[in-house]
Structures are given as structure tokens and as C-alpha cells.
Amino acid sequence: MPGRVSSAAPAAPRTAQKSTLRRTTASPSIAIPDEGPSSSLRARICGIFSDVQRSAAGHRKLVVSLRKVQESCCYESPPGKRKDQEDFGEDDFNVELARCVIRLMSVKKSESIGDRIVRFLGLFLKFASDKGEKEDVQESLKDAALVAEEETDEVQGYPDNPSTRLVSHILSILLPLTTSKEKVVRYRATQLVAHIINSLDSLDDDSYHMLRMGLQKRLRDKESMIRVQAVLGLGRLAGNEGDEDQDDHDSDNEEATGLLNKLLEILQNDPSADIRRSLLLNLPLTPSTLPYLLERARDTDPVIRRALYSRLLPALGDFRHLSLSMREKLLRWGLRDRDENVRKATGRLFRERWIEDCVGPPKATDGTPVEQAATPSMDGLLELLERIDIVNSATSNGTATEAMKEFWSGRRDYRDAIIFDDSFWQNLTPESIFVARSLNDFWKGEDSKDEALAEEKMPEVTKLAFFLQRYTNNLVNCIRYNNAMIDSEQAEDTVEKEFVVEQLLHIAKALDYSDEIGRRKMFALLRESLALAELPEEITKLVVDVLRDVCGPEAAGEREFCGIVLEAIAEVHDNVMTDELTPEGENESFHSARSELTDSTPTKPSSGKKDSAVDAGNTEAGEDKAIHEIMINMKCLHIAQCMLENVEGDLQQNIHLTTMLNNLVVPAVRSHEAPIRERGLLCLGLCCLLDKALSEENLTLFLHCFTKGHDALQVSALYILSDILAVHPHLAKAEDANPALQKSIYKIFMKGLKAAHTPEVQSTASIGLCKLMLTSVVRDEELLKQLVSLFFDSATKENAAVTQALSYFLPVFCHSKRENMEMMASIAASTVHTQMSLVEELDEEDDALGMTVIANMLIDWTDARKLVVQGMSAVGWNEAGDKEVTAANGDVHLILADSLLERALSHGCSSKRHPCARLTHWITDLSLAEEEKKALLTMLGKVYISPNCSTGKMKAVADLVTEAIDAKIATDTTTRNALNKLHQTLSKVLGEAHAVLPSIENQAADQTIAGFELKTGEASESDEMKMDVDSNTVTRQPGDTLLEELLDDEPEDL
């Protein structure tokens, strides 16, 4: 029998281990006792294992050889066949094989031979178990020839043969090793156990329960590589238990459910990506586990996300078993993933697997499936689009367009096979028209080389105009029919008809209108369609967009476009208001946007039921009339808004725009009806983008709308203000703007940034202000400070839009211009103070950023070496003509150091501090907390100072450092080292090497550590410390004491 594995290696003579002491201490403490003399059986088995370690190419032959050795030991030799010189039994073979297994435990993970041996053992045990089962069946059939094979299987149960006994023997040795103190032993033992579980088809009950308990303990191992192997084994056990749970409902069912729940919890919460990936690929695919597996599409590790789309989902089977919402989510998450490999895997899944599920596997003439790609099928493609709900997913935020772009890019056979004949266009469905629209967009794309195919397969402009007119008339007739129906249940669904018209307009927008006949036909059709009051808003917007392209990009085309749209607006109003006459027979004014809901016309009081009925009818008719007027004006304003979004010329030079502004937009803004007023406000904002004087006149109006309006109106006002300031920057720039108006604008944005109770308002204000500050339209330290505080605030993480915008804005803002970086340096100290105050107010449960993280970000944002565009003096050319970049100017960090030191010295820390008028705005409290002071001073050790910095600024900072040292504001070793480091750097750069550094160590003369008093001043300054200016590091010299080294070992970070 093999010797036991001791928990610690026996002590060996030091003389024999002297030369290999390092290797012995690094190897696992596993030892094997004396095993007696060698034998021919041991030599044969060791020879096989020696060949196994060389390469994995001949493992199958070696498995057969080892099986022959096992058969010679466990079975009697047939008559007439010579036996070996020595007679060995089954126990001898098991002992020798277990001896090799034990030696495997000391092989580290980095050694590939360990993995080869593990794979070989799993292959051998699988082969031996299969051979043993076949031999048992043959023996049973010989003993009972009349017993059927099925009955034999029922009688046998778990087989008992040399192979199964060998498996039990190896597992009994490995399980105790899974709890070893050495991580290498635990890893190899757990790895081999998991590999054996995944190699064999069955285990006996005792081994099964022991393995389950042992591997569950390894789920909490501190080494991730061991947890990976544990989940590999338990994943197979959980899969088998899931199959048995369908028939068994006893206590084992609860245990199986508990194991599966543990694995699912690890899948969601384990920090190791390898463990989550192993569980993703090894957990059973059941209805209970599928939601947990599919949510890994949002995992933080891109390898796991790619494994989901490239391995799990293809192995899942028919995608039609998934719910519609899950299909849409998987496509959206995969196609919009930040990792390119994940996007490629998603596109491959969509165009290769999901289309094949709809088309079906190809079959031979006899009906048997064939292993090859199916031929292109239009019906299968239409079903695929139907399965992903093309009507709802083909919107602006949907994923159908992106999915079909990936489909066409990878399926050339479908692009060549599709034919758009007349029967196709005469029987359009949402799926078929989207096929045409997506393929046309692909052909018209920038990277496409098949634009000629679009001209060949797509209809000409005239023919498409006829098709568009036909389907538009069908849609309008259906809408009118629904409006006339009293019973809403009999109304027809117009969603699909609207979708067909929208896709036809998208195709029309990409057409070439060089053909004058086709252009005139399309122009007339769009003009007529725009005058239809029943046309939905989305279709109206597309009609205006296509009409703008048809009119041409030049100024004359723009004027023609505006005139046509205004005629359509007037026609919509006149057609709808024809029957709406007043009692006097006069038409209502077009300015009815200002009308009231109630009719104030006095009537003669009457009595009786008849008069009451008449009054009720009049009241109801008046309400219907008012609502109808609102609908009319909303339609007209929507057409005007779509027109203004497609206009770029000057407002004053276009008579059509001026007429629309005076007769439609201004009355709408003055209306008492909130919907009309809000839409009129949007149109007025678009008009302001076209005229500078108009924007100046109405800027106060938009500010008032934000102050007094509700949440939706505030969002609209912020959008309008941001766009106006971006187009007309002189309204907000300090040198051009009105001071009072500029202050009001900054106040509005500050109020929006603080609107934490309305996330949409806060995100709109943040995004708009970030754009304005990046373009240098707005430059205000208080607004920048609020943005930085908002970024560091733990409550902001709930508003993903703000977090994402600021994560991009702050580094780009600082590293784009030196002026921006200097502004950030000037507010750094006050930002630290604000964050320290907020941290004290937060509860312990709140996940706030640490001061170390905040300090490192501020240092990084103000590092002049990361400026995208350096100063012209930093770039030069040498004599050879090569470009040379000198050291970056570190004045920004000097500004940062100046503000940090002023903040630290402005709280009465030193009695020698001289008053300074420019420091009064920093003083907000009489005492500074020790944590804040430590944060401020520690940042000084990370500043970058180069020789080409301003001499005046360096001298000013050096004076502040000297004053800080004299004031003894550094109370611990970290801050003292930071001050000392900064002073030495400034002295070297300024050429003041002869200056004597004030003794910082004297500040710690009264401090004691571990009962010993610190003694300083015994060594000279040159022996104490040496400064490396280039690397900004402090090098201790051999003369330092051990106690001083321990003090200096403290990290510089907080």
C-alpha cells in the first residue's frame, strides 16, 4: 500500500540539503515513506509516465500499454501465454499507480507536465472503466444467456471490477490532500479530482458524497486557481443531480438544489473572472439556471461576455425558446458591447446560428440531415426578423438595424440571392420592407463596394414614388376609418402600415435625385403628403427630411423648402378648420393657439330639461372644439419644428422663416395651453439658433422657463440654453457677455447640477455644461468645482448618465489645454476640503471614494506631462533635423503646490504666518482636521517640477515650504517626507544646493516609538538623504538607522 502523506516533510540532514535549500523550501511539504525495493512492475509504470510527460501526442498508445499492464496484474493469463518473471496482483498495480499520483501533487501549476499527467490519468481511467463494463456485460451474458440485456442492466447496478476499485482507491488518496496547507498540493489534488469526475460516467455512492463534500469546502479557498477546479467538478455533479431531481423529490433533492444555488451565487459574486467563466461553461442548462447564465452578457470581463456569445448561446439550441425580451436584450448588449470581439461574436451568432434555426438544416434526397450550410431562404430571413420583433426594434434606439448590418456583411450569399421584383413591392410586410431598407443602407454605406448592386436591384425614383403613394393612401384611409368608428374594438391596427411607410421614406432618403422626372414626382408626392393632417408625427418628420434632400442643399433650395413647408402648414390648418365656423359664420383666427378652453359668450338663462340638455351639449361641444384646436396647432407646430431642424441659413434673410416666427411661433409661446406653449418654446429655441439678435432677446425667457417650469420644461430649457450658447458663444464669454446675464446663466446651470431629486435635469445640465466648458464658452471655477464634487459624490453613481459624462469630461478637459489644467489646480485644495466634509457627514454604509483615490486623480489631472498640446517652446529640432521634445513645463503643479500649502497654512497652524490678502477666500474655518492636513501635504510629494519652470513661482513655493517647516504643520512621517522631498527638489532645481535644509527630524524629537526616543541631528544632511531630481525619489544612505528606515517605509499615499 502507498505510504501516508504527512502534513510536513521530515527534517533532513543540513549537510545533505545545503546546496538545494532554496528549492526544498519552495516545494510543497509532501513526503513519501520508504517503499521498498524496486520491481519490474514499477519500472514499466514509471516508464509509461515518463513518456507521458514528453508530449501529449502518444497518450492513446500509452493508455493501451498501461491497460495491458493492469490486465496482466488483475486478470489471469490465458492458457498457453507466458507470464512475466514476477507475479503481481491488483493491489500491487494500484499501489504503483497511486505512487505516481502522489508524486504529481508537488508539481507546480506553471509546469506543463503536470497538466499532461492529469489528462493522461483521466483518459486512462475512462478507457479502463469502459473496458471493464464491457467485460462485465460479456461475463453476465455468458452466465445467463437467456436474460435480456435490459434485465441484466437492472440487476447489475454499479459495476465492481478492477477499474472501479482503482478509481475508488485514487479518490481516497486525493480527498485528504484537498485540505493540505500547501496551495500546490491542494491545486493538483482538486484538479485531478475534478478531471476524474468529468471523465467518468458514474461513481459509487460513497465516493460521490465524499467528493461533493470535499469540493464544496474548496469553493471558499483563498486561491482562485483552486476554486476554478472545484467548480469544474461540482458543475458536473450539479448537472447530474439536476437530471435526477426530475424523478426524485426526497431530501437529496433539497441538497441538490442547495449545491446549485451555491454555484449560482458564486457565478454572480466571485471576484475571479476565471471562476465565473468556468461556471458559465459547465453549469447545466436548465430553465432555473438559464437566467443566471444569460445575465453574464453584462459581466465586467470581456472574455466571459465573448464566451457567452461564442460558446454558450450556440450550444443552447434553437433561439426561439428564449423569450422575446431576452432575444432583444442579448442582441442589444452584444452588438453595442465596448469590446470588438464580443460584437463580432454576436454578429456571427445572429447571421450563422439564428438564421439556421429559422431556415432549418438542409436535408438530402432521402430526408436525412446534411452537415453543411443551408441555402439562402427568404422565408427564413423573414421569420428571423419576425422573431426579433422588427416593428419595435427597428426604431432609432433599437438594435435591428445594427443586427442586419452585421448580417449583410457576413452573408454574401443572401446579398446575391435576394431579388426585389414587382410582386415584392406590391405585397410589402414589415419584415420584407425592412430587408430592402437594411440592404439598401448597407449598399450605400461608406465601406460598401457594391453600390452598383443598389442601382441594379432597387427601383428607380419614379417607381418608388408610386409605391410610397399607394401605401401612404392605405395608411391615411385606415386612420380615417378608425377615427370614424364609434366602437374602438373594430378599429384596425395601423402600426404595421406606419412601419412600412417609414421604411419606404428611409429608402427614399438614400436615393439619387439626379433624375429630374423622378425628382418632380417625389417632390409632388411629398408636398401632398405633408398637407395630410392625419399623418403620424414620425412619418411627418421623415417626409420633411426627404423633402429637404429633394429641394437641394443650396440656398435657393432652402428657401424653396421653407416656402413649401409653410404652404403645407397653412393647408393643414385650413383643411381642418373649414367646418369649424363660429356662430357668426367667421373662421377662427390662425392665432387660436392663445384661445381659452372655456367659451365666455353670455347666454340668456333658461329653465327646463330641454334648456339643460342644450347647455350640456353646448359645453361638451365647446370642450371638443377646444381640444380640436389644440390638436391642430400641435400638428402645425410639429411641422414647423421639423422644418427648423433642417434649416441652416440666416433667419432675417428668409422671409418664410420670419413669417412663420411672427404668425405661428410667437402666438404659440404666448398661449395659455401648456402643450402648445412648450412646443412653441422648442420652435422659438430653434429660431434663436438662426439669429443672434433673437437669441439675445429671448435668453431671459428661457431662463425664466427653467426657474418656474416643471421637470420636462426644465430639461427643454437646458437643451435650448446649451445649444444657443454653443452657437452664439459671445452670450456667455466673460469679455463679451452682460455680467448680470452671465451670472444668471451660471446660476441656472449650478441649480441644475444640484437637482439630485430629478436625475434627468441633473444629467442634462451636466452634459450641456461639459460641452460648453470643453469649447471654452463657459469658464467658471465654481461650476468646475461643482462638477468635480458631483463626480466624487457617492450619490451620483445612481445617475449613470452623469457618471459617464463626467468620467469622459474631466480628463479630456484638463489634458486638452494648459488653462484648463491651471483652473483645476486652483480648485484642488478646496475640493479636498469639500470632500473631507462630505465624508464626515456620510454614513458608514455609504460607499464613498477614499481620499487617496481623490488625491491621485487631482494629481493626474494637473500633470503637465499629459497635456495633449504642449507649448511651442517644448518642441524643437536638433542639428540632424529630428524633432525633440523638451521636459514639460511644470508650472501647473507649482500652482497646485501653492494652493495646497496656502490651504494648510491658513488655519492658524503657525504663529509666524504673515497675513496675506489673497488667502482670505480660502479661510472658512479656524482649525483644519488632521486628516485634511495629511491629505494636502501628502499630495506635495507627487508634484512634478522641471528645470524650465518659472523661477518666481518656484521661489514662492519654496518660501511656503520653508514656512510650513518652521510652523511644524507636518505631524507624521508621511507628511514630513513629502515636505522634505519637495524642498530638496526645489533646492536642486533652483541651484541652491548650498542651502541648508531645515531639520524636519527635529519635529519628531519628542516622539517615541516602541519605547525608544528618537534622536536626530547626529548626522549631516548629506549623509541623511540624497535627492534624485529626475525621478523625484529620495534615496536613503547606508548611514541611516534601522528605526529611521522603518519610519520612511510608510507609503506616501493615504
CSV table of C-alpha atoms in Angstrom, one decimal, residues 625-991:
chain,number,residue,atom,x,y,z
A,625,LYS,CA,-63.8,72.2,-30.2
A,626,ALA,CA,-61.0,73.5,-27.9
A,627,ILE,CA,-59.3,70.1,-27.9
A,628,HIS,CA,-59.6,70.0,-31.6
A,629,GLU,CA,-57.9,73.4,-31.9
A,630,ILE,CA,-55.1,72.3,-29.7
A,631,MET,CA,-54.5,69.2,-31.9
A,632,ILE,CA,-54.5,71.5,-35.0
A,633,ASN,CA,-51.9,73.8,-33.6
A,634,MET,CA,-49.8,71.0,-32.2
A,635,LYS,CA,-49.7,69.5,-35.7
A,636,CYS,CA,-48.7,72.8,-37.3
A,637,LEU,CA,-46.0,73.4,-34.7
A,638,HIS,CA,-44.6,69.9,-35.2
A,639,ILE,CA,-44.2,70.5,-39.0
A,640,ALA,CA,-42.5,73.8,-38.2
A,641,GLN,CA,-40.2,72.2,-35.8
A,642,CYS,CA,-39.2,69.5,-38.3
A,643,MET,CA,-38.5,72.3,-40.9
A,644,LEU,CA,-36.4,74.4,-38.5
A,645,GLU,CA,-34.3,71.3,-37.7
A,646,ASN,CA,-33.3,71.2,-41.4
A,647,VAL,CA,-32.5,74.9,-41.9
A,648,GLU,CA,-29.1,76.5,-41.5
A,649,GLY,CA,-29.4,79.9,-43.2
A,650,ASP,CA,-30.0,83.3,-41.6
A,651,LEU,CA,-33.4,83.9,-40.2
A,652,GLN,CA,-33.7,87.6,-41.2
A,653,GLN,CA,-32.8,86.8,-44.8
A,654,ASN,CA,-35.5,84.3,-45.2
A,655,ILE,CA,-39.0,85.9,-45.4
A,656,HIS,CA,-40.7,82.5,-45.0
A,657,LEU,CA,-39.0,81.9,-41.6
A,658,THR,CA,-39.8,85.4,-40.4
A,659,THR,CA,-43.5,85.0,-41.3
A,660,MET,CA,-43.6,81.7,-39.5
A,661,LEU,CA,-42.0,83.2,-36.5
A,662,ASN,CA,-44.5,86.0,-36.2
A,663,ASN,CA,-47.7,84.2,-37.2
A,664,LEU,CA,-47.1,80.8,-35.6
A,665,VAL,CA,-44.3,80.5,-33.1
A,666,VAL,CA,-44.8,83.7,-31.1
A,667,PRO,CA,-48.5,83.2,-30.6
A,668,ALA,CA,-47.8,79.6,-29.5
A,669,VAL,CA,-45.3,80.8,-26.9
A,670,ARG,CA,-48.0,83.2,-25.6
A,671,SER,CA,-50.7,80.6,-25.5
A,672,HIS,CA,-52.4,79.6,-22.2
A,673,GLU,CA,-52.4,75.9,-23.2
A,674,ALA,CA,-49.3,74.2,-21.8
A,675,PRO,CA,-48.7,71.7,-24.6
A,676,ILE,CA,-48.8,74.4,-27.2
A,677,ARG,CA,-46.6,76.7,-25.2
A,678,GLU,CA,-44.0,74.1,-24.6
A,679,ARG,CA,-43.8,73.1,-28.3
A,680,GLY,CA,-43.7,76.8,-29.3
A,681,LEU,CA,-40.8,77.2,-26.9
A,682,LEU,CA,-38.9,74.5,-28.8
A,683,CYS,CA,-39.6,76.2,-32.1
A,684,LEU,CA,-38.5,79.5,-30.7
A,685,GLY,CA,-35.3,78.0,-29.5
A,686,LEU,CA,-34.6,76.6,-33.0
A,687,CYS,CA,-35.3,80.1,-34.4
A,688,CYS,CA,-32.8,81.6,-32.0
A,689,LEU,CA,-30.1,79.4,-33.4
A,690,LEU,CA,-30.6,81.1,-36.7
A,691,ASP,CA,-30.5,84.7,-35.5
A,692,LYS,CA,-28.1,86.3,-32.9
A,693,ALA,CA,-30.3,89.2,-32.1
A,694,LEU,CA,-33.3,87.0,-31.5
A,695,SER,CA,-31.3,84.8,-29.1
A,696,GLU,CA,-30.2,87.8,-27.1
A,697,GLU,CA,-33.8,89.0,-26.8
A,698,ASN,CA,-35.3,85.7,-25.7
A,699,LEU,CA,-32.4,84.3,-23.5
A,700,THR,CA,-34.2,85.7,-20.4
A,701,LEU,CA,-37.3,83.9,-21.4
A,702,PHE,CA,-35.6,80.5,-21.4
A,703,LEU,CA,-34.0,81.3,-18.0
A,704,HIS,CA,-37.5,82.1,-16.6
A,705,CYS,CA,-38.9,78.8,-18.1
A,706,PHE,CA,-36.2,76.8,-16.2
A,707,THR,CA,-36.8,78.7,-12.9
A,708,LYS,CA,-40.6,78.4,-13.0
A,709,GLY,CA,-41.2,75.3,-15.1
A,710,HIS,CA,-41.8,71.7,-14.3
A,711,ASP,CA,-39.2,68.9,-14.8
A,712,ALA,CA,-39.9,68.4,-18.5
A,713,LEU,CA,-39.8,72.1,-19.2
A,714,GLN,CA,-36.6,72.5,-17.3
A,715,VAL,CA,-35.0,69.8,-19.4
A,716,SER,CA,-36.1,71.5,-22.6
A,717,ALA,CA,-34.9,74.9,-21.3
A,718,LEU,CA,-31.5,73.4,-20.6
A,719,TYR,CA,-31.2,71.9,-24.0
A,720,ILE,CA,-32.1,75.2,-25.6
A,721,LEU,CA,-29.7,77.2,-23.5
A,722,SER,CA,-26.8,74.8,-24.2
A,723,ASP,CA,-27.5,75.0,-27.9
A,724,ILE,CA,-27.8,78.8,-28.0
A,725,LEU,CA,-24.6,79.3,-26.1
A,726,ALA,CA,-22.8,76.8,-28.3
A,727,VAL,CA,-23.9,78.6,-31.5
A,728,HIS,CA,-23.6,82.1,-30.1
A,729,PRO,CA,-20.7,81.9,-27.6
A,730,HIS,CA,-20.4,85.6,-27.1
A,731,LEU,CA,-23.5,85.5,-24.8
A,732,ALA,CA,-21.6,83.7,-22.1
A,733,LYS,CA,-17.9,84.6,-22.6
A,734,ALA,CA,-16.6,86.9,-19.9
A,735,GLU,CA,-15.2,89.5,-22.3
A,736,ASP,CA,-18.4,89.9,-24.4
A,737,ALA,CA,-21.3,88.9,-22.2
A,738,ASN,CA,-23.5,91.1,-20.0
A,739,PRO,CA,-22.3,90.4,-16.4
A,740,ALA,CA,-25.8,90.2,-15.0
A,741,LEU,CA,-27.0,87.8,-17.8
A,742,GLN,CA,-23.8,85.7,-17.4
A,743,LYS,CA,-24.4,85.4,-13.7
A,744,SER,CA,-28.0,84.3,-14.3
A,745,ILE,CA,-26.8,81.6,-16.8
A,746,TYR,CA,-24.2,80.3,-14.4
A,747,LYS,CA,-26.8,80.2,-11.6
A,748,ILE,CA,-29.2,78.2,-13.8
A,749,PHE,CA,-26.5,75.6,-14.5
A,750,MET,CA,-25.5,75.4,-10.9
A,751,LYS,CA,-29.1,74.8,-9.9
A,752,GLY,CA,-29.4,72.1,-12.5
A,753,LEU,CA,-26.2,70.4,-11.2
A,754,LYS,CA,-27.6,70.3,-7.7
A,755,ALA,CA,-31.0,68.9,-8.8
A,756,ALA,CA,-30.3,65.4,-7.4
A,757,HIS,CA,-34.0,64.7,-6.9
A,758,THR,CA,-34.6,64.9,-10.7
A,759,PRO,CA,-31.9,62.8,-12.4
A,760,GLU,CA,-32.9,63.8,-15.9
A,761,VAL,CA,-32.5,67.5,-15.1
A,762,GLN,CA,-29.1,66.9,-13.5
A,763,SER,CA,-27.8,64.8,-16.4
A,764,THR,CA,-29.0,67.4,-18.9
A,765,ALA,CA,-27.3,70.2,-17.1
A,766,SER,CA,-24.1,68.2,-16.6
A,767,ILE,CA,-23.8,67.1,-20.3
A,768,GLY,CA,-24.6,70.6,-21.5
A,769,LEU,CA,-22.1,72.3,-19.2
A,770,CYS,CA,-19.4,69.8,-20.1
A,771,LYS,CA,-19.8,70.6,-23.8
A,772,LEU,CA,-19.7,74.4,-23.1
A,773,MET,CA,-16.6,74.1,-20.9
A,774,LEU,CA,-14.8,71.9,-23.4
A,775,THR,CA,-15.3,74.5,-26.1
A,776,SER,CA,-14.2,77.3,-23.7
A,777,VAL,CA,-17.6,79.0,-23.9
A,778,VAL,CA,-18.1,78.8,-20.1
A,779,ARG,CA,-15.1,79.3,-17.8
A,780,ASP,CA,-16.0,79.4,-14.1
A,781,GLU,CA,-14.2,77.9,-11.2
A,782,GLU,CA,-17.3,77.4,-9.1
A,783,LEU,CA,-19.1,75.4,-11.9
A,784,LEU,CA,-16.0,73.3,-12.4
A,785,LYS,CA,-15.7,72.7,-8.7
A,786,GLN,CA,-19.3,71.6,-8.6
A,787,LEU,CA,-18.7,69.2,-11.5
A,788,VAL,CA,-15.7,67.7,-9.7
A,789,SER,CA,-17.7,67.4,-6.4
A,790,LEU,CA,-20.5,65.8,-8.4
A,791,PHE,CA,-18.1,63.2,-9.8
A,792,PHE,CA,-16.7,62.3,-6.4
A,793,ASP,CA,-20.1,62.2,-4.7
A,794,SER,CA,-21.2,58.6,-3.9
A,795,ALA,CA,-24.8,59.5,-4.6
A,796,THR,CA,-24.0,60.3,-8.2
A,797,LYS,CA,-23.4,56.6,-9.1
A,798,GLU,CA,-27.1,56.1,-9.2
A,799,ASN,CA,-27.3,58.5,-12.2
A,800,ALA,CA,-25.4,56.6,-14.8
A,801,ALA,CA,-25.6,59.4,-17.4
A,802,VAL,CA,-23.9,61.9,-15.1
A,803,THR,CA,-21.2,59.5,-14.1
A,804,GLN,CA,-20.4,58.5,-17.7
A,805,ALA,CA,-20.3,62.1,-18.9
A,806,LEU,CA,-18.0,63.3,-16.1
A,807,SER,CA,-15.7,60.3,-16.5
A,808,TYR,CA,-15.0,61.4,-20.0
A,809,PHE,CA,-15.1,65.1,-19.5
A,810,LEU,CA,-12.7,65.7,-16.6
A,811,PRO,CA,-9.6,64.1,-18.0
A,812,VAL,CA,-10.2,65.5,-21.5
A,813,PHE,CA,-10.9,69.0,-20.1
A,814,CYS,CA,-7.7,69.1,-18.1
A,815,HIS,CA,-5.4,67.4,-20.6
A,816,SER,CA,-6.6,69.5,-23.6
A,817,LYS,CA,-5.4,73.0,-22.6
A,818,ARG,CA,-3.0,74.3,-20.1
A,819,GLU,CA,-5.5,77.0,-19.0
A,820,ASN,CA,-8.0,74.3,-18.1
A,821,MET,CA,-5.3,72.4,-16.1
A,822,GLU,CA,-4.4,75.6,-14.2
A,823,MET,CA,-8.1,76.1,-13.3
A,824,MET,CA,-8.3,72.6,-11.9
A,825,ALA,CA,-5.1,73.2,-9.9
A,826,SER,CA,-6.5,76.3,-8.4
A,827,ILE,CA,-9.6,74.5,-7.1
A,828,ALA,CA,-7.9,71.3,-6.0
A,829,ALA,CA,-7.3,72.3,-2.3
A,830,SER,CA,-10.9,73.5,-1.9
A,831,THR,CA,-12.1,70.3,-3.5
A,832,VAL,CA,-10.2,68.2,-0.9
A,833,HIS,CA,-11.7,70.3,1.9
A,834,THR,CA,-15.2,69.8,0.5
A,835,GLN,CA,-14.8,66.0,0.1
A,836,MET,CA,-13.4,65.7,3.6
A,837,SER,CA,-16.5,67.5,4.9
A,838,LEU,CA,-18.8,65.2,2.9
A,839,VAL,CA,-17.1,62.1,4.1
A,840,GLU,CA,-17.7,63.1,7.7
A,841,GLU,CA,-21.4,63.5,7.0
A,842,LEU,CA,-21.9,60.2,5.2
A,843,ASP,CA,-22.9,57.0,7.0
A,844,GLU,CA,-20.7,54.1,7.3
A,845,GLU,CA,-22.8,52.1,4.8
A,846,ASP,CA,-22.2,54.7,2.1
A,847,ASP,CA,-19.6,53.7,-0.4
A,848,ALA,CA,-17.5,56.9,-0.6
A,849,LEU,CA,-14.3,57.3,-2.5
A,850,GLY,CA,-11.2,57.3,-0.3
A,851,MET,CA,-9.0,60.4,-0.1
A,852,THR,CA,-6.1,58.5,-1.7
A,853,VAL,CA,-8.1,58.0,-4.9
A,854,ILE,CA,-9.3,61.6,-5.0
A,855,ALA,CA,-5.8,62.9,-4.4
A,856,ASN,CA,-4.3,60.7,-7.1
A,857,MET,CA,-7.0,61.9,-9.6
A,858,LEU,CA,-6.3,65.5,-8.9
A,859,ILE,CA,-2.5,65.0,-9.3
A,860,ASP,CA,-3.1,63.2,-12.6
A,861,TRP,CA,-5.5,65.9,-13.9
A,862,THR,CA,-2.9,68.6,-13.2
A,863,ASP,CA,0.2,66.8,-14.5
A,864,ALA,CA,1.6,69.0,-17.3
A,865,ARG,CA,3.4,66.0,-18.9
A,866,LYS,CA,-0.1,64.7,-20.0
A,867,LEU,CA,-1.0,67.8,-22.0
A,868,VAL,CA,-2.1,66.8,-25.5
A,869,VAL,CA,-0.7,70.0,-26.9
A,870,GLN,CA,2.5,71.3,-25.3
A,871,GLY,CA,3.8,74.8,-25.6
A,872,MET,CA,5.8,75.8,-28.7
A,873,SER,CA,8.9,76.1,-26.6
A,874,ALA,CA,8.7,72.5,-25.7
A,875,VAL,CA,9.1,71.3,-29.3
A,876,GLY,CA,12.3,71.8,-31.3
A,877,TRP,CA,14.6,70.3,-33.8
A,878,ASN,CA,18.2,69.3,-33.5
A,879,GLU,CA,21.0,69.7,-36.0
A,880,ALA,CA,20.1,66.5,-37.8
A,881,GLY,CA,16.6,67.7,-38.3
A,882,ASP,CA,15.0,65.3,-35.8
A,883,LYS,CA,12.1,66.5,-33.7
A,884,GLU,CA,13.0,66.9,-30.0
A,885,VAL,CA,10.6,67.5,-27.1
A,886,THR,CA,12.0,69.0,-24.0
A,887,ALA,CA,10.7,68.5,-20.5
A,888,ALA,CA,7.2,69.7,-19.9
A,889,ASN,CA,6.7,73.0,-18.0
A,890,GLY,CA,5.7,72.0,-14.5
A,891,ASP,CA,4.2,75.4,-13.6
A,892,VAL,CA,0.8,73.8,-13.2
A,893,HIS,CA,1.9,71.6,-10.3
A,894,LEU,CA,3.6,74.7,-8.8
A,895,ILE,CA,0.2,76.4,-8.8
A,896,LEU,CA,-1.2,73.2,-7.2
A,897,ALA,CA,1.5,73.1,-4.5
A,898,ASP,CA,1.0,76.8,-3.8
A,899,SER,CA,-2.8,76.3,-3.2
A,900,LEU,CA,-2.2,73.2,-1.1
A,901,LEU,CA,0.3,74.9,1.1
A,902,GLU,CA,-1.8,78.0,1.5
A,903,ARG,CA,-4.7,75.9,2.5
A,904,ALA,CA,-2.6,74.0,5.0
A,905,LEU,CA,-1.2,77.2,6.5
A,906,SER,CA,-4.4,79.3,6.5
A,907,HIS,CA,-5.9,77.8,9.7
A,908,GLY,CA,-3.7,79.1,12.4
A,909,CYS,CA,-1.2,76.3,12.3
A,910,SER,CA,1.8,78.6,12.6
A,911,SER,CA,2.1,81.7,14.8
A,912,LYS,CA,4.6,83.1,12.3
A,913,ARG,CA,2.2,83.1,9.5
A,914,HIS,CA,2.0,86.5,7.9
A,915,PRO,CA,-1.4,87.7,6.7
A,916,CYS,CA,-2.0,87.7,3.0
A,917,ALA,CA,-5.0,89.3,1.4
A,918,ARG,CA,-5.2,86.7,-1.4
A,919,LEU,CA,-5.7,83.9,1.1
A,920,THR,CA,-8.8,85.2,2.7
A,921,HIS,CA,-11.1,83.3,0.3
A,922,TRP,CA,-9.6,80.0,1.5
A,923,ILE,CA,-10.2,80.6,5.2
A,924,THR,CA,-13.6,79.1,6.1
A,925,ASP,CA,-12.8,77.6,9.4
A,926,LEU,CA,-10.5,78.2,12.4
A,927,SER,CA,-8.9,74.8,12.5
A,928,LEU,CA,-8.1,72.2,10.0
A,929,ALA,CA,-8.7,68.5,10.6
A,930,GLU,CA,-5.6,66.3,10.8
A,931,GLU,CA,-6.9,64.1,8.0
A,932,GLU,CA,-7.4,67.0,5.7
A,933,LYS,CA,-3.9,68.4,6.5
A,934,LYS,CA,-2.4,65.0,5.9
A,935,ALA,CA,-4.2,64.7,2.5
A,936,LEU,CA,-3.0,68.2,1.4
A,937,LEU,CA,0.6,67.7,2.5
A,938,THR,CA,0.9,64.1,1.1
A,939,MET,CA,-0.1,65.4,-2.4
A,940,LEU,CA,3.0,67.6,-2.3
A,941,GLY,CA,5.3,64.5,-2.6
A,942,LYS,CA,3.8,63.7,-6.0
A,943,VAL,CA,4.1,67.1,-7.8
A,944,TYR,CA,6.2,67.3,-11.0
A,945,ILE,CA,8.8,70.1,-11.1
A,946,SER,CA,11.1,70.5,-14.1
A,947,PRO,CA,14.1,72.9,-14.6
A,948,ASN,CA,12.1,75.0,-17.1
A,949,CYS,CA,9.5,76.1,-14.6
A,950,SER,CA,9.0,79.7,-13.7
A,951,THR,CA,11.7,80.8,-11.3
A,952,GLY,CA,9.4,83.2,-9.5
A,953,LYS,CA,6.8,80.5,-8.9
A,954,MET,CA,9.4,78.1,-7.6
A,955,LYS,CA,10.8,80.7,-5.2
A,956,ALA,CA,7.3,81.4,-3.9
A,957,VAL,CA,6.6,77.7,-3.3
A,958,ALA,CA,10.0,77.3,-1.7
A,959,ASP,CA,9.2,80.1,0.7
A,960,LEU,CA,5.9,78.4,1.6
A,961,VAL,CA,7.6,75.1,2.2
A,962,THR,CA,10.1,76.8,4.5
A,963,GLU,CA,7.3,78.5,6.4
A,964,ALA,CA,5.4,75.1,6.7
A,965,ILE,CA,8.5,73.5,8.1
A,966,ASP,CA,9.0,76.3,10.6
A,967,ALA,CA,5.4,76.1,11.6
A,968,LYS,CA,5.7,72.4,12.2
A,969,ILE,CA,2.4,71.6,10.5
A,970,ALA,CA,3.7,68.1,9.5
A,971,THR,CA,2.9,65.9,12.4
A,972,ASP,CA,3.7,62.4,11.0
A,973,THR,CA,6.4,60.8,8.9
A,974,THR,CA,4.5,60.7,5.6
A,975,THR,CA,3.8,64.4,5.6
A,976,ARG,CA,7.3,65.3,6.8
A,977,ASN,CA,8.8,63.2,4.0
A,978,ALA,CA,6.6,64.9,1.5
A,979,LEU,CA,7.7,68.4,2.6
A,980,ASN,CA,11.3,67.3,2.7
A,981,LYS,CA,11.1,65.9,-0.8
A,982,LEU,CA,9.5,69.0,-2.2
A,983,HIS,CA,12.1,71.3,-0.6
A,984,GLN,CA,15.0,69.2,-1.8
A,985,THR,CA,13.6,69.2,-5.4
A,986,LEU,CA,13.1,73.0,-5.4
A,987,SER,CA,16.6,73.5,-4.0
A,988,LYS,CA,18.2,71.3,-6.7
A,989,VAL,CA,16.3,73.0,-9.5
A,990,LEU,CA,16.9,76.5,-8.3
A,991,GLY,CA,20.6,75.7,-7.9
